[in-house]
Coordinates of C-alpha atoms and ligand atoms in Angstrom, one line a residue:
X5 CA -29.7 15.2 15.4
X6 CA -27.6 16.8 12.7
X7 CA -24.0 17.8 13.3
X8 CA -21.3 19.5 11.2
X9 CA -17.9 17.9 11.6
X10 CA -14.8 20.0 10.7
X11 CA -11.3 18.5 10.2
X12 CA -8.1 20.4 9.5
X13 CA -5.4 18.8 11.6
X14 CA -3.0 17.8 8.8
X15 CA -3.2 18.3 5.1
X16 CA -6.9 17.8 4.4
X17 CA -9.5 20.5 4.8
X18 CA -12.7 18.7 5.4
X19 CA -16.3 19.1 6.5
X20 CA -19.3 16.8 6.6
X21 CA -22.9 16.8 7.8
X22 CA -23.8 13.7 9.8
X23 CA -27.3 12.7 11.0
X24 CA -27.6 10.4 14.1
X25 CA -30.8 9.3 15.8
X26 CA -29.4 7.9 19.0
X27 CA -26.5 5.9 20.5
X28 CA -27.8 2.3 20.4
X29 CA -25.4 -0.3 19.1
X30 CA -27.4 -0.7 15.9
X31 CA -28.0 3.0 15.3
X32 CA -26.1 3.8 12.1
X33 CA -25.4 7.4 11.3
X34 CA -26.4 8.9 7.9
X35 CA -23.9 10.9 5.9
X36 CA -25.6 13.8 4.3
X37 CA -22.4 15.2 2.8
X38 CA -18.6 14.6 3.1
X39 CA -16.3 17.2 1.5
X40 CA -12.6 16.7 1.5
X41 CA -10.2 19.2 0.0
X42 CA -6.7 17.6 -0.2
X43 CA -3.4 19.4 -0.6
X44 CA -1.3 16.9 -2.5
X45 CA -0.4 19.4 -5.2
X46 CA 0.8 21.9 -2.5
X47 CA 3.2 19.4 -0.9
X48 CA 4.2 17.2 -3.8
X49 CA 7.4 19.0 -4.7
X50 CA 8.6 18.7 -1.1
X51 CA 7.9 15.0 -0.8
X52 CA 5.9 15.5 2.4
X53 CA 3.5 17.8 4.3
X54 CA 5.0 21.3 4.9
X55 CA 3.2 22.7 8.0
X56 CA 3.3 26.4 7.0
X57 CA 2.0 25.7 3.5
X58 CA -0.7 23.5 5.0
X59 CA -1.8 26.3 7.3
X60 CA -2.2 28.7 4.5
X61 CA -4.1 26.2 2.4
X62 CA -6.5 25.5 5.3
X63 CA -7.2 29.3 5.6
X64 CA -8.0 29.5 1.9
X65 CA -10.2 26.4 1.8
X66 CA -12.0 26.1 5.1
X67 CA -15.0 28.4 4.4
X68 CA -15.7 27.1 0.9
X69 CA -15.4 23.5 2.2
X70 CA -17.9 24.2 5.0
X71 CA -20.3 26.0 2.6
X72 CA -20.1 23.1 0.2
X73 CA -20.8 20.5 2.9
X74 CA -23.9 22.4 3.9
X75 CA -25.0 22.8 0.3
X76 CA -24.6 19.2 -0.6
X77 CA -26.4 18.1 2.6
X78 CA -29.3 20.3 1.4
X79 CA -29.7 22.0 4.7
X80 CA -29.7 25.5 6.0
X81 CA -27.0 26.1 8.7
X82 CA -29.8 26.7 11.2
X83 CA -30.8 23.0 10.8
X84 CA -27.6 22.0 12.6
X85 CA -27.9 21.0 16.2
X86 CA -24.2 21.2 17.0
X87 CA -20.8 22.0 15.5
X88 CA -17.9 19.5 16.0
X89 CA -14.3 20.2 15.3
X90 CA -11.0 18.4 15.6
X91 CA -9.3 20.0 18.6
X92 CA -6.1 17.9 18.3
X93 CA -3.7 16.3 18.0
X94 CA -2.2 17.7 14.8
X95 CA -0.4 20.6 13.2
X96 CA -1.3 23.7 15.3
X97 CA -1.9 26.1 12.3
X98 CA -4.5 23.9 10.7
X99 CA -6.2 23.1 14.0
X100 CA -6.5 26.8 14.8
X101 CA -8.1 27.5 11.4
X102 CA -10.7 24.8 11.9
X103 CA -11.3 25.9 15.4
X104 CA -11.9 29.5 14.5
X105 CA -14.3 28.5 11.7
X106 CA -16.2 26.2 14.1
X107 CA -16.4 28.7 16.9
X108 CA -17.6 31.4 14.5
X109 CA -20.3 29.3 13.1
X110 CA -21.5 27.9 16.4
X111 CA -21.5 31.3 17.9
X112 CA -23.5 32.8 15.0
X113 CA -26.0 29.9 15.1
X114 CA -26.1 29.8 18.9
X115 CA -25.4 26.1 18.8
X116 CA -23.1 24.1 21.1
X117 CA -19.4 23.4 20.1
X118 CA -17.8 20.0 20.7
X119 CA -14.0 19.5 20.4
X120 CA -13.0 16.1 19.1
X121 CA -9.8 14.0 19.3
X122 CA -8.6 13.3 15.8
X123 CA -7.8 9.7 16.6
X124 CA -11.2 9.0 18.1
X125 CA -12.5 10.3 14.8
X126 CA -10.5 7.6 13.0
X127 CA -11.9 5.0 15.3
X128 CA -15.4 6.0 14.2
X129 CA -14.7 5.1 10.5
X130 CA -16.2 1.6 10.6
X131 CA -19.4 2.9 12.1
X132 CA -19.8 5.3 9.1
X133 CA -20.0 2.4 6.7
X134 CA -23.5 1.2 6.1
X135 CA -22.1 -2.1 5.0
X136 CA -20.2 -2.8 8.1
X137 CA -22.7 -5.3 9.4
X138 CA -22.6 -5.9 13.2
X139 CA -19.3 -4.0 13.6
X140 CA -19.1 -2.7 17.2
X141 CA -16.7 -2.2 20.1
X142 CA -14.4 -3.7 21.3
X143 CA -11.8 -4.0 18.6
X144 CA -8.1 -3.4 17.8
X145 CA -7.4 -0.6 15.4
X146 CA -4.3 -0.2 13.2
X147 CA -4.2 3.4 12.2
X148 CA -1.7 3.9 9.5
X149 CA -1.2 7.1 7.5
X150 CA 1.3 9.8 6.6
X151 CA 0.9 11.2 10.1
X152 CA 0.1 8.3 12.4
X153 CA 1.2 4.7 13.1
X154 CA -0.8 3.5 16.1
X155 CA -2.2 0.2 17.4
X156 CA -5.1 1.0 19.7
X157 CA -7.3 -1.2 21.8
X158 CA -10.7 0.4 21.6
X159 CA -12.7 -1.2 24.4
X160 CA -15.7 1.1 24.1
X161 CA -16.5 4.6 23.0
X162 CA -14.0 6.9 24.8
X163 CA -12.1 4.1 26.3
X164 CA -8.9 3.5 24.4
X165 CA -5.5 2.1 25.2
X166 CA -2.5 2.5 23.0
X167 CA -0.8 -0.9 22.5
X168 CA 1.9 0.3 20.2
X169 CA 3.1 3.3 18.2
X170 CA 6.0 4.2 16.0
X171 CA 9.2 5.3 17.6
X172 CA 10.2 7.4 14.7
X173 CA 8.7 7.8 11.2
X174 CA 5.0 7.2 10.5
X175 CA 4.6 4.2 8.1
X176 CA 3.2 6.5 5.4
X177 CA 6.5 8.5 5.7
X178 CA 8.4 5.3 5.3
X179 CA 6.6 4.8 1.9
X180 CA 7.0 8.5 1.0
X181 CA 10.7 8.7 1.9
X182 CA 11.4 5.3 0.3
X183 CA 9.7 6.5 -2.9
X184 CA 11.9 9.6 -2.9
X185 CA 15.0 7.5 -2.7
X186 CA 13.8 5.5 -5.6
X187 CA 13.1 8.7 -7.6
X188 CA 9.3 8.2 -7.5
X189 CA 6.6 10.8 -7.0
X190 CA 4.5 11.9 -4.0
X191 CA 2.6 10.4 -2.3
X192 CA 5.0 7.5 -2.3
X193 CA 2.8 4.7 -1.1
X194 CA 0.8 4.1 -4.3
X195 CA 4.0 4.7 -6.3
X196 CA 6.0 2.0 -4.5
X197 CA 3.0 -0.4 -4.6
X198 CA 2.7 0.1 -8.4
X199 CA 6.5 -0.4 -8.9
X200 CA 6.4 -3.5 -6.7
X201 CA 3.9 -5.3 -8.9
X202 CA 5.5 -8.4 -10.2
X203 CA 8.7 -7.8 -8.2
X204 CA 10.4 -10.5 -6.1
X205 CA 9.4 -9.7 -2.5
X206 CA 12.3 -11.7 -1.0
X207 CA 15.1 -10.4 -3.4
X208 CA 16.6 -8.1 -0.8
X209 CA 16.5 -9.0 2.9
X210 CA 15.6 -5.5 4.3
X211 CA 15.5 -5.4 8.1
X212 CA 12.3 -6.0 10.0
X213 CA 12.4 -3.7 13.0
X214 CA 11.0 -5.9 15.7
X215 CA 12.4 -4.7 19.0
X216 CA 11.4 -7.8 20.9
X217 CA 8.6 -9.7 19.4
X218 CA 6.3 -9.2 22.3
X219 CA 6.7 -5.4 22.0
X220 CA 4.1 -3.7 19.9
X221 CA 6.0 -0.5 19.1
X222 CA 7.2 0.0 15.6
X223 CA 10.2 1.7 13.9
X224 CA 10.8 2.6 10.3
X225 CA 13.8 4.9 10.2
X226 CA 16.3 2.0 10.1
X227 CA 14.5 0.5 7.1
X228 CA 14.7 3.8 5.3
X229 CA 18.5 4.0 6.0
X230 CA 18.9 0.4 4.8
X231 CA 17.3 1.3 1.5
X232 CA 19.5 4.4 1.1
X233 CA 22.6 2.4 1.9
X234 CA 21.6 -0.4 -0.5
X235 CA 20.9 2.0 -3.4
X236 CA 24.2 3.7 -2.7
X237 CA 26.0 0.3 -3.2
X238 CA 24.4 -0.3 -6.6
X239 CA 24.7 2.9 -8.6
X240 CA 25.0 0.9 -11.8
X241 CA 21.6 -0.8 -11.4
X242 CA 19.4 2.2 -11.0
X243 CA 18.0 2.1 -14.5
X244 CA 17.4 -1.7 -14.5
X245 CA 13.6 -2.0 -14.4
X246 CA 13.5 -5.5 -13.1
X247 CA 15.9 -4.7 -10.3
X248 CA 13.9 -1.7 -9.3
X249 CA 10.8 -3.8 -9.1
X250 CA 12.5 -6.2 -6.8
X251 CA 13.8 -3.4 -4.6
X252 CA 10.3 -1.9 -4.3
X253 CA 8.7 -5.2 -3.6
X254 CA 11.2 -6.1 -1.0
X255 CA 11.0 -2.7 0.7
X256 CA 7.2 -2.9 0.7
X257 CA 7.3 -6.4 2.1
X258 CA 9.5 -5.3 5.0
X259 CA 7.0 -2.6 6.0
X260 CA 3.9 -4.8 5.5
X261 CA 5.3 -7.8 7.4
X262 CA 6.0 -5.7 10.5
X263 CA 2.5 -4.2 10.4
X264 CA 0.8 -7.5 10.0
X265 CA 2.9 -9.2 12.7
X266 CA 2.3 -6.4 15.2
X267 CA -1.4 -6.1 14.5
X268 CA -2.0 -9.7 15.1
X269 CA 0.1 -9.7 18.2
X270 CA -2.0 -6.8 19.4
X271 CA -5.1 -8.9 18.9
X272 CA -3.6 -11.8 20.8
X273 CA -2.5 -9.6 23.7
X274 CA -5.8 -7.8 24.0
X275 CA -7.9 -11.0 23.4
X276 CA -9.8 -9.3 20.6
X277 CA -11.1 -11.0 17.5
X278 CA -11.8 -7.9 15.5
X279 CA -9.2 -5.7 13.8
X280 CA -9.9 -2.5 11.8
X281 CA -7.4 -0.9 9.6
X282 CA -7.8 2.8 8.9
X283 CA -5.6 5.5 7.2
X284 CA -4.2 5.9 3.7
X285 CA -1.7 3.1 4.0
X286 CA -4.7 0.8 4.5
X287 CA -5.1 1.1 0.7
X288 CA -2.0 -1.1 0.2
X289 CA -3.0 -4.3 -1.6
X290 CA -0.1 -6.4 -0.2
X291 CA -1.0 -5.3 3.4
X292 CA -4.6 -6.3 2.7
X293 CA -3.7 -9.7 1.3
X294 CA -1.1 -10.7 4.0
X295 CA -3.4 -9.5 6.8
X296 CA -6.4 -11.3 5.5
X297 CA -4.4 -14.5 5.1
X298 CA -2.7 -14.5 8.5
X299 CA -5.7 -13.2 10.4
X300 CA -7.8 -16.1 9.2
X301 CA -5.3 -18.5 10.8
X302 CA -5.8 -16.7 14.1
X303 CA -9.6 -16.4 13.7
X304 CA -9.4 -12.6 13.7
X305 CA -11.9 -10.8 11.5
X306 CA -10.2 -7.9 9.6
X307 CA -12.3 -5.0 8.5
X308 CA -11.1 -2.2 6.1
X309 CA -13.5 0.7 6.0
X310 CA -13.9 2.3 2.6
X311 CA -10.9 4.6 2.0
X312 CA -12.9 7.8 1.8
X313 CA -14.1 7.1 5.3
X314 CA -10.8 6.2 6.9
X315 CA -8.5 8.8 5.5
X316 CA -8.9 12.2 7.2
X317 CA -12.4 13.5 6.8
X318 CA -15.1 15.6 8.5
X319 CA -17.6 12.7 8.8
X320 CA -15.6 10.8 11.4
X321 CA -15.2 14.1 13.4
X322 CA -19.0 14.7 13.0
X323 CA -19.8 11.2 14.3
X324 CA -17.4 11.3 17.2
X325 CA -18.8 14.8 18.0
X326 CA -22.4 13.6 17.8
X327 CA -21.7 10.7 20.2
X328 CA -19.9 13.1 22.6
X329 CA -22.7 15.6 22.3
X330 CA -25.3 12.9 23.1
X331 CA -23.2 11.9 26.1
X332 CA -23.4 15.5 27.4
X333 CA -20.1 17.1 26.2
X334 CA -20.2 20.8 25.6
X335 CA -17.2 22.9 25.0
X336 CA -17.1 26.6 25.7
X337 CA -15.5 29.4 23.5
X338 CA -12.3 28.9 25.5
X339 CA -11.8 25.4 23.8
X340 CA -8.1 25.2 22.8
X341 CA -6.4 23.4 20.0
X342 CA -3.8 20.9 21.2
X343 CA -0.9 19.9 19.0
X344 CA -0.3 17.0 21.4
X345 CA -3.1 15.2 23.2
X346 CA -2.8 11.6 24.3
X347 CA -5.9 9.5 23.3
X348 CA -5.7 7.6 26.6
X349 CA -6.6 10.7 28.5
X350 CA -10.1 10.7 27.0
X351 CA -11.2 7.9 29.3
X352 CA -10.5 10.1 32.3
X353 CA -12.7 12.9 30.9
X354 CA -15.8 10.8 30.6
X355 CA -18.9 12.0 32.6
Ligands
LIG23 O1 -4.5 8.9 5.6 P1 -3.8 9.6 4.5 O2 -4.5 9.7 3.2 O3 -3.4 11.1 4.9 C1 -2.5 11.6 5.8 O4 -1.6 11.0 6.2 O5 -2.8 12.8 6.0 O6 -2.4 8.8 4.3 C2 -1.5 9.2 3.3 C3 -0.4 8.2 3.3 C4 0.8 8.7 2.4 O7 2.0 8.5 3.2 C5 0.7 7.7 1.3 O8 2.0 7.4 0.7 C6 0.1 6.5 2.0 O9 -0.8 7.0 2.8 N1 -0.5 5.6 1.0 C7 -0.1 4.3 0.7 C8 -1.0 3.8 -0.3 N2 -1.9 4.8 -0.6 C9 -1.6 5.9 0.2 N3 0.8 3.6 1.3 C10 1.0 2.3 0.8 N4 0.3 1.8 -0.2 C11 -0.7 2.5 -0.8 N5 -1.4 1.9 -1.7
LIG24 ZN1 -5.6 11.2 10.5

């Protein structure tokens, strides 16, 4: 079957065409196209995503992005079997835009519409990678981006348990806000990572928020405050390049160490030996290195899907939608966008 996946829940307007022959464990989807239109330039001067500006950009971009996805796939719209769209959670303006486009297309083509949970989409990213080998459920997923920070136990398709989540800022925000305090650009993650190169990671003992080691929730707002306070105490050093490198390296280390410790604790708690890392923060080199090293000691296999597949995209929504379609899900024209939608509720909706 061929399915169009549409994603617009945050600051990416995306559409992709995915082909899937069946649901067997070894059946790998084929990506016929994967178009992502980002909005970094729209939000850069605000240092983070501005919902109203995001909505307007989605309205401008949604139709060209869908058209391009179909064109690159080399198919006529009538060759689609189904249209899948992110129904939530996310920013409501963007969700409604994607939903309206999906409904219009499905209605015009007389094809079924399938609403997809954005996070279930993210959990599909390893299956989109043709080089993922025997990757399959069950696994633990660390989903880390500008919008989410979540540890999920994915026991099977549709069967997810949240093991931990951030209590305040998303980890990407911790990077973005930290970068702003350091006078760096947006997005802040790559900027901090670049500045941290060659810096002393233990120069400044920034706090590791570990509310009880057995707890898997995370928190980053205290760390951000600690950075602000620290910078405020050293106004004379702000132009010292070596000092700035040490600050960035120490700040990054505090974030990464918490992510690694909690992810591996989540594997221990759930008894899983497979960990996938998805989301923009997964690009962080220090995170990759520390996780690889510590996971090996615990006999956990860590898998990082290619970045283009694990940051927001339409392919993951297409694949989740295809699997839901094959499992019998059909959504009517009354399908609603949901800004909030717990991923654990999906298990109750099966069959
Ligand atoms: O998944 P993503 O591309 O998009 C959304 O959140 O919508 O994630 C973006 C986040 C930003 O906060 C950015 O600062 C962070 O990922 N990021 C990084 C790195 N590259 C991107 N954080 C740390 N290290 C990086 N190398
Ligand atoms: Zn996302």
